[in-house]
Amino acid sequence: MEFSSTLQQLSKVQKPAQGVSFYSRFVNRPAGRLLAAAAYRIGLSPNHVTAVSALITFAAVFTIALRPPSYVLGQWVSLALLLGFALDSADGQLARLHRSSSLSGEWLDHVVDCAKILGIHAAVLISFYRFFDLTQPALLLPVIFQFAAVLLFFGGILTEQLRRRSVKPPTGPPAPASSVRGLALLPVDYGLFCLIFLCLGSQKLFLALYVALLVAHVVLLPAFFAKWLRELS
């Protein structure tokens, strides 16, 4: 199958755009589609793509923890994290193209995603401790962010799994994606979080952006929980 034909086939097996932020919808999924097509052409399996995503992401995570922050370092870290994120989209698209989606593959994907969230905030904590001029209470910020991000991730995944059991799949065409919701979800989108590392060379700016996204996670967490509970009730 030619690359262009592979892209056309992938466009037919996309997930609905409902409940997805603008970044994931207009940047990450299209990038993942290109990577999935390339992976298909060279014979990689979805699990291979998941493994590559993990390796690239954790190379960036260890770099954050071990190297002094700078703009050049931040650019590399941001690019690596975004590439890992796009590959995370590519593995699922490749599985749907192969019609080889499996419980083990989904499990691996979610475990790797959870490890990424835990690892990246742990790396930020180490960087804050080693390289930033911060008071000790400020070191709690990555801990709080990690707590909120893991809760959002796990809550969303668990809700999706439980919905599959209890809710009949829709028979008609999916409802159009909400632009308002797509914009509102940007502050808790992992892709936007990856972009703030472009500012890693400026301690004050990076800290301000990190805290802003932390506040967004903490504020939106109760709203997500209420929505998920209502959907499952």
XYZ file of C-alpha atoms in Angstrom:
233
model
C 0.000 0.000 0.000
C 1.383 3.418 -0.977
C 1.946 6.071 1.692
C -0.909 8.241 0.395
C -3.249 5.246 0.309
C -2.257 4.382 3.867
C -3.106 7.920 4.956
C -6.504 7.641 3.293
C -7.191 4.378 5.087
C -6.102 5.889 8.398
C -8.444 8.846 7.897
C -11.332 6.359 7.858
C -10.452 4.825 11.242
C -10.121 8.008 13.292
C -11.725 8.373 16.690
C -14.546 10.941 16.999
C -13.437 14.504 17.707
C -15.893 14.900 20.595
C -14.307 15.701 23.941
C -10.901 16.401 22.411
C -8.951 19.639 22.737
C -7.922 21.702 19.747
C -4.290 20.632 20.032
C -5.061 16.928 20.033
C -7.643 17.332 17.277
C -5.782 19.585 14.855
C -2.116 18.861 15.639
C -1.482 15.618 17.484
C -3.885 13.311 15.673
C -2.815 14.472 12.184
C 0.849 14.127 13.220
C 0.081 10.697 14.637
C -1.589 9.751 11.366
C 1.591 10.558 9.422
C 3.696 8.581 11.885
C 1.263 5.663 11.808
C 1.460 5.581 8.011
C 5.258 5.602 8.174
C 5.232 2.842 10.798
C 2.903 0.780 8.635
C 5.184 1.187 5.633
C 8.254 -0.094 7.514
C 6.384 -2.931 9.188
C 6.213 -1.775 12.806
C 3.504 -3.118 15.088
C 1.425 -0.877 17.410
C 3.439 -2.140 20.399
C 6.670 -1.205 18.622
C 5.341 2.335 18.188
C 4.339 2.460 21.864
C 7.860 1.396 22.831
C 9.463 4.062 20.628
C 7.137 6.667 22.136
C 8.207 5.618 25.630
C 11.926 5.696 24.781
C 11.760 9.181 23.261
C 9.628 10.549 26.087
C 11.828 9.157 28.844
C 14.962 10.429 27.134
C 13.407 13.882 27.555
C 12.308 13.126 31.126
C 15.820 12.132 32.207
C 17.246 15.176 30.447
C 14.951 17.487 32.427
C 16.114 15.911 35.683
C 19.835 15.718 34.937
C 20.759 18.772 32.857
C 20.722 22.465 33.819
C 17.783 24.248 32.178
C 18.422 26.338 29.075
C 16.502 27.450 26.021
C 18.342 25.002 23.764
C 17.669 22.157 26.183
C 14.035 23.218 26.460
C 13.593 23.165 22.696
C 14.977 19.622 22.498
C 12.868 18.458 25.448
C 9.695 19.998 24.034
C 10.282 18.463 20.602
C 10.971 15.023 22.111
C 7.890 15.158 24.332
C 5.683 16.260 21.435
C 7.078 13.506 19.216
C 6.404 10.974 21.962
C 2.858 12.317 22.238
C 2.292 12.030 18.491
C 3.600 8.461 18.546
C 1.168 7.756 21.368
C -1.611 8.693 18.961
C 0.018 6.734 16.145
C 0.011 3.384 17.953
C -3.772 3.365 18.340
C -4.325 4.502 14.760
C -1.993 1.779 13.526
C -3.849 -0.840 15.575
C -7.166 0.247 14.056
C -5.643 0.163 10.573
C -4.384 -3.379 11.187
C -7.682 -4.263 12.885
C -5.413 -5.680 15.566
C -6.595 -3.761 18.637
C -6.074 -5.947 21.691
C -6.527 -5.748 25.439
C -2.794 -6.249 25.962
C -1.957 -3.430 23.555
C -4.438 -1.080 25.201
C -3.079 -2.044 28.618
C 0.501 -1.335 27.519
C -0.498 2.014 26.038
C -2.232 3.145 29.230
C 0.581 1.937 31.499
C 3.146 3.820 29.419
C 0.963 6.953 29.447
C 0.671 6.779 33.227
C 4.435 6.304 33.575
C 5.008 9.366 31.382
C 2.804 11.546 33.589
C 4.457 10.314 36.776
C 7.937 10.619 35.306
C 7.706 14.071 33.814
C 6.479 15.753 36.993
C 9.058 13.841 39.042
C 11.701 15.177 36.646
C 10.393 18.735 37.054
C 10.577 18.307 40.836
C 14.215 17.176 40.574
C 15.014 20.083 38.253
C 13.353 22.556 40.627
C 15.391 21.164 43.526
C 18.731 21.068 41.689
C 18.678 24.085 39.408
C 15.923 26.556 40.388
C 16.159 29.207 43.069
C 12.948 28.255 44.887
C 11.767 28.046 48.458
C 11.083 24.587 49.868
C 7.259 24.967 49.779
C 7.483 25.586 46.017
C 8.820 22.047 45.623
C 5.317 20.823 46.424
C 4.039 22.244 43.129
C 5.123 19.264 40.955
C 3.719 16.878 43.571
C 0.316 18.582 43.421
C 0.428 18.755 39.616
C 1.344 15.071 39.413
C -1.529 14.179 41.743
C -4.074 16.150 39.690
C -2.763 14.937 36.320
C -2.803 11.265 37.334
C -6.327 11.597 38.733
C -7.534 13.197 35.505
C -5.868 10.542 33.385
C -7.024 7.574 35.449
C -10.520 8.997 35.924
C -10.920 9.534 32.191
C -9.630 6.076 31.263
C -11.759 4.328 33.888
C -14.867 6.242 32.829
C -14.268 5.270 29.212
C -13.884 1.596 30.141
C -17.008 1.543 32.318
C -19.037 3.355 29.662
C -18.192 0.630 27.166
C -19.847 -1.914 29.449
C -22.957 0.001 30.393
C -23.775 2.280 27.458
C -24.930 0.998 24.086
C -22.766 2.287 21.234
C -24.426 5.033 19.154
C -25.970 3.853 15.913
C -26.107 7.177 14.093
C -23.320 9.511 13.014
C -21.360 11.126 15.882
C -22.405 14.580 17.000
C -20.197 17.423 15.772
C -17.320 18.370 18.056
C -17.852 21.450 20.200
C -15.417 24.282 19.499
C -16.034 25.739 22.952
C -15.193 22.435 24.605
C -12.140 21.978 22.394
C -10.842 25.361 23.521
C -11.756 24.821 27.183
C -9.817 21.545 27.272
C -6.564 23.120 26.070
C -5.218 23.878 29.593
C -5.354 20.173 30.491
C -4.041 18.921 27.142
C -0.712 17.111 27.403
C 0.440 18.698 24.150
C 0.118 22.217 25.547
C 1.998 21.064 28.647
C 4.855 19.829 26.439
C 5.089 23.254 24.789
C 5.872 25.112 28.028
C 9.290 23.437 28.086
C 10.254 25.771 25.243
C 10.536 28.352 28.030
C 12.750 26.187 30.249
C 15.624 28.646 29.845
C 13.710 31.288 31.830
C 13.053 30.078 35.353
C 10.413 32.717 36.093
C 8.497 32.232 32.844
C 8.594 28.440 33.010
C 7.476 28.468 36.639
C 4.623 30.875 35.835
C 3.391 28.694 32.964
C 3.770 25.527 35.027
C 1.739 27.027 37.878
C -0.921 28.297 35.443
C -1.455 24.808 34.023
C -1.382 23.355 37.531
C -4.179 25.711 38.589
C -6.170 24.744 35.487
C -5.854 21.057 36.375
C -6.904 21.615 39.981
C -9.853 23.822 38.988
C -11.127 21.512 36.244
C -10.664 18.288 38.203
C -13.931 18.595 40.216
C -15.825 19.509 37.028
C -14.546 16.392 35.272
C -15.374 14.213 38.268
C -18.925 15.578 38.427
C -19.380 15.014 34.678
C -18.075 11.446 34.808
C -20.183 10.529 37.822
C -23.271 11.941 36.114
C -22.584 9.948 32.945
C -22.152 6.700 34.884
C -25.144 7.174 37.178
